[in-house]
Short mmCIF file of C-alpha atoms in Angstrom, two decimals:
data_model
loop_
_atom_site.label_atom_id
_atom_site.label_comp_id
_atom_site.label_asym_id
_atom_site.label_seq_id
_atom_site.Cartn_x
_atom_site.Cartn_y
_atom_site.Cartn_z
CA MET A 1 1.88 4.57 13.36
CA LEU A 2 2.22 0.61 14.04
CA ALA A 3 5.17 -0.89 14.58
CA GLY A 4 6.85 -4.47 13.55
CA ALA A 5 3.92 -7.22 12.50
CA ARG A 6 1.70 -4.33 13.42
CA ALA A 7 2.43 -2.50 10.51
CA MET A 8 -0.29 -5.09 8.74
CA MET A 9 -2.79 -4.18 10.58
CA PRO A 10 -4.63 -1.41 9.65
CA HIS A 11 -6.84 1.05 11.99
CA ALA A 12 -4.94 -1.13 14.79
CA ARG A 13 -5.10 0.84 18.34
CA ILE A 14 -1.22 1.87 18.31
CA PRO A 15 -0.27 -0.45 22.16
CA ARG A 16 2.81 1.90 22.91
CA PRO A 17 3.47 5.45 21.83
CA VAL A 18 7.28 4.65 20.47
CA SER A 19 9.17 1.71 18.51
CA THR A 20 12.35 0.55 19.10
CA PRO A 21 15.81 1.70 17.29
CA GLY A 22 15.66 -0.22 13.56
CA GLU A 23 12.30 -1.35 14.13
CA VAL A 24 9.56 -0.93 11.01
CA VAL A 25 6.88 1.07 11.36
CA ALA A 26 3.84 2.21 9.32
CA ILE A 27 2.51 5.84 9.26
CA ASP A 28 -1.14 5.22 7.84
CA PHE A 29 -3.08 8.47 7.50
CA GLY A 30 -5.05 10.62 5.35
CA ALA A 31 -7.25 13.72 4.88
CA ALA A 32 -10.69 15.15 4.21
CA LEU A 33 -11.35 18.14 1.38
CA HIS A 34 -14.69 19.52 -0.36
CA GLY A 35 -16.25 15.98 0.80
CA ASP A 36 -13.69 13.27 -0.90
CA GLU A 37 -11.17 11.95 1.47
CA THR A 38 -7.31 10.30 1.30
CA ASP A 39 -5.55 6.87 2.42
CA THR A 40 -1.97 6.96 2.31
CA CYS A 41 0.60 4.59 3.87
CA SER A 42 4.11 3.67 3.73
CA SER A 43 7.00 1.63 5.97
CA HIS A 44 9.94 3.46 7.12
CA ALA A 45 12.21 2.63 9.81
CA ARG A 46 13.41 4.56 12.88
CA GLY A 47 16.69 4.70 12.07
CA GLU A 48 19.02 2.34 10.13
CA PRO A 49 16.79 -1.01 9.44
CA ALA A 50 17.39 -3.93 11.46
CA ALA A 51 18.32 -7.24 9.62
CA LEU A 52 16.54 -7.21 6.39
CA PRO A 53 13.64 -4.98 5.31
CA ARG A 54 15.54 -3.13 2.77
CA GLU A 55 15.59 -5.85 0.12
CA PRO A 56 11.67 -6.80 0.90
CA HIS A 57 10.56 -2.91 1.06
CA ALA A 58 12.44 -2.38 -2.82
CA MET A 59 10.33 -5.04 -3.91
CA VAL A 60 7.28 -3.90 -2.15
CA ALA A 61 7.66 -0.09 -4.09
CA GLU A 62 8.17 -2.91 -7.38
CA ALA A 63 4.98 -3.99 -6.42
CA PHE A 64 3.04 -0.86 -6.49
CA ALA A 65 4.75 1.25 -9.56
CA ALA A 66 3.55 -2.04 -10.68
CA ALA A 67 0.50 -1.88 -9.46
CA VAL A 68 -0.06 1.83 -10.55
CA ALA A 69 0.80 0.97 -14.02
CA ALA A 70 -2.23 -1.34 -14.08
CA CYS A 71 -4.21 1.31 -12.97
CA ARG A 72 -5.70 1.77 -16.77
CA ARG A 73 -9.00 2.50 -18.23
CA GLY A 74 -10.42 -0.99 -19.45
CA ALA A 75 -7.84 -2.91 -17.13
CA ALA A 76 -10.04 -5.95 -14.56
CA GLY A 77 -9.44 -5.45 -11.18
CA GLY A 78 -8.00 -8.70 -10.83
CA ASP A 79 -5.19 -7.01 -13.45
CA VAL A 80 -3.94 -4.42 -11.08
CA HIS A 81 -4.06 -6.95 -8.06
CA ARG A 82 -1.78 -9.84 -10.29
CA ALA A 83 0.80 -6.90 -11.45
CA ALA A 84 1.45 -6.78 -8.07
CA ALA A 85 1.00 -9.88 -6.98
CA ASP A 86 3.52 -11.35 -9.96
CA VAL A 87 6.61 -9.07 -8.83
CA ILE A 88 5.78 -10.28 -5.16
CA GLY A 89 5.52 -14.05 -6.19
CA ARG A 90 8.81 -13.66 -8.44
CA ALA A 91 10.89 -11.88 -5.38
CA GLY A 92 9.20 -15.31 -3.36
CA TYR A 93 6.69 -13.76 -0.88
CA GLY A 94 3.79 -15.03 -2.90
CA GLN A 95 2.56 -16.79 0.51
CA ARG A 96 2.81 -13.76 2.51
CA PHE A 97 0.56 -11.43 -0.09
CA THR A 98 -2.62 -11.78 1.90
CA HIS A 99 -4.72 -9.05 1.32
CA ALA A 100 -6.52 -7.35 -2.04
CA VAL A 101 -4.03 -4.73 -4.10
CA ALA A 102 -6.44 -1.72 -3.63
CA HIS A 103 -10.00 -0.25 -2.73
CA GLY A 104 -12.39 2.43 -3.86
CA CYS A 105 -11.34 6.09 -2.47
CA ALA A 106 -13.44 8.92 -2.61
CA PRO A 107 -15.22 10.26 -1.29
CA GLN A 108 -14.32 8.07 1.54
CA SER A 109 -11.09 7.24 2.32
CA HIS A 110 -12.39 2.95 2.14
CA GLU A 111 -15.36 2.40 -0.56
CA PRO A 112 -16.43 -1.49 -0.25
CA SER A 113 -14.84 -1.98 -3.92
CA ARG A 114 -11.63 -4.30 -3.66
CA TRP A 115 -9.58 -4.95 -6.06
CA ASP A 116 -8.27 -8.30 -5.20
CA ALA A 117 -7.57 -10.89 -7.86
CA SER A 118 -11.22 -12.04 -8.53
CA SER A 119 -12.33 -8.63 -9.18
CA ALA A 120 -13.59 -8.66 -12.84
CA ALA A 121 -14.86 -5.24 -13.08
CA PRO A 122 -12.38 -2.42 -14.36
CA PRO A 123 -12.06 0.32 -12.45
CA ARG A 124 -13.29 3.42 -14.78
CA ALA A 125 -11.23 6.25 -15.70
CA GLY A 126 -10.26 8.97 -13.31
CA ARG A 127 -11.53 6.30 -10.09
CA VAL A 128 -9.21 6.92 -6.92
CA LEU A 129 -8.13 3.65 -6.10
CA ALA A 130 -5.57 3.37 -2.30
CA THR A 131 -3.40 1.23 -3.81
CA GLU A 132 -1.70 -0.70 -1.36
CA PRO A 133 0.52 -3.93 -1.82
CA ALA A 134 1.89 -5.52 1.41
CA ILE A 135 3.75 -8.47 3.04
CA CYS A 136 4.22 -9.25 6.11
CA PHE A 137 7.38 -11.66 7.35
CA GLY A 138 9.43 -12.26 10.56
CA GLY A 139 7.22 -9.86 12.58
CA VAL A 140 8.48 -6.85 10.12
CA GLY A 141 5.03 -5.64 7.99
CA LEU A 142 5.85 -3.90 5.13
CA ARG A 143 3.05 -1.86 3.21
CA LEU A 144 3.33 0.97 0.62
CA GLU A 145 -0.24 2.72 0.03
CA ASP A 146 -1.27 5.57 -2.01
CA ASP A 147 -4.48 7.10 -4.05
CA VAL A 148 -3.71 6.30 -7.59
CA ALA A 149 -5.83 7.99 -10.09
CA VAL A 150 -7.16 5.43 -13.10
CA ARG A 151 -5.62 7.12 -16.45
CA PRO A 152 -6.17 5.73 -20.37
CA GLY A 153 -2.25 4.87 -19.92
CA GLY A 154 -1.82 3.86 -16.55
CA GLY A 155 -2.21 5.10 -13.13
CA GLN A 156 -0.99 8.14 -12.02
CA SER A 157 0.25 8.58 -7.92
CA LEU A 158 -1.72 11.72 -5.89
CA ASN A 159 1.30 11.85 -3.46
CA ARG A 160 4.58 13.02 -3.31
CA ALA A 161 5.76 11.46 -0.06
CA PRO A 162 9.02 9.97 -0.07
CA MET A 163 8.38 5.69 0.20
CA ASP A 164 12.08 4.97 0.86
CA LEU A 165 12.80 3.14 4.12
CA SER A 166 15.28 4.96 5.92
CA ARG A 167 14.39 7.97 6.99
#
């Protein structure tokens, strides 16, 4: 669990065991089964979110949905990235979206393939991508990540965990 701006730092060490009330935390986890690994992350507030995060969180959720829909056979990896980037850019957070929208997942949770704006190769049908649009602003990191199976008509999110901000 990473809190505040550190929520945007995958694989960072936890500097303290708890967050403060209202602080946004990122919970990043995975599992391994029969040689395949998963990679999932969601952002939640401890109690009522402080200040501003509800609207940007809804926008990141919309960007996630757009990226999932773009995970279809024949679409270039850059198309998946741009689907999320367009939503984030229209909301005025384009400068805050600074990393690739997805990476390969299964058999390893972090395969070397990255899907960013310059990715020309299409993800093949049946491939699993860890899809994760994220932004950081004003000391808050918001990231939603799930494993998405590439399907002919659009991606299929493989996780059923809630991604809402308040828990």
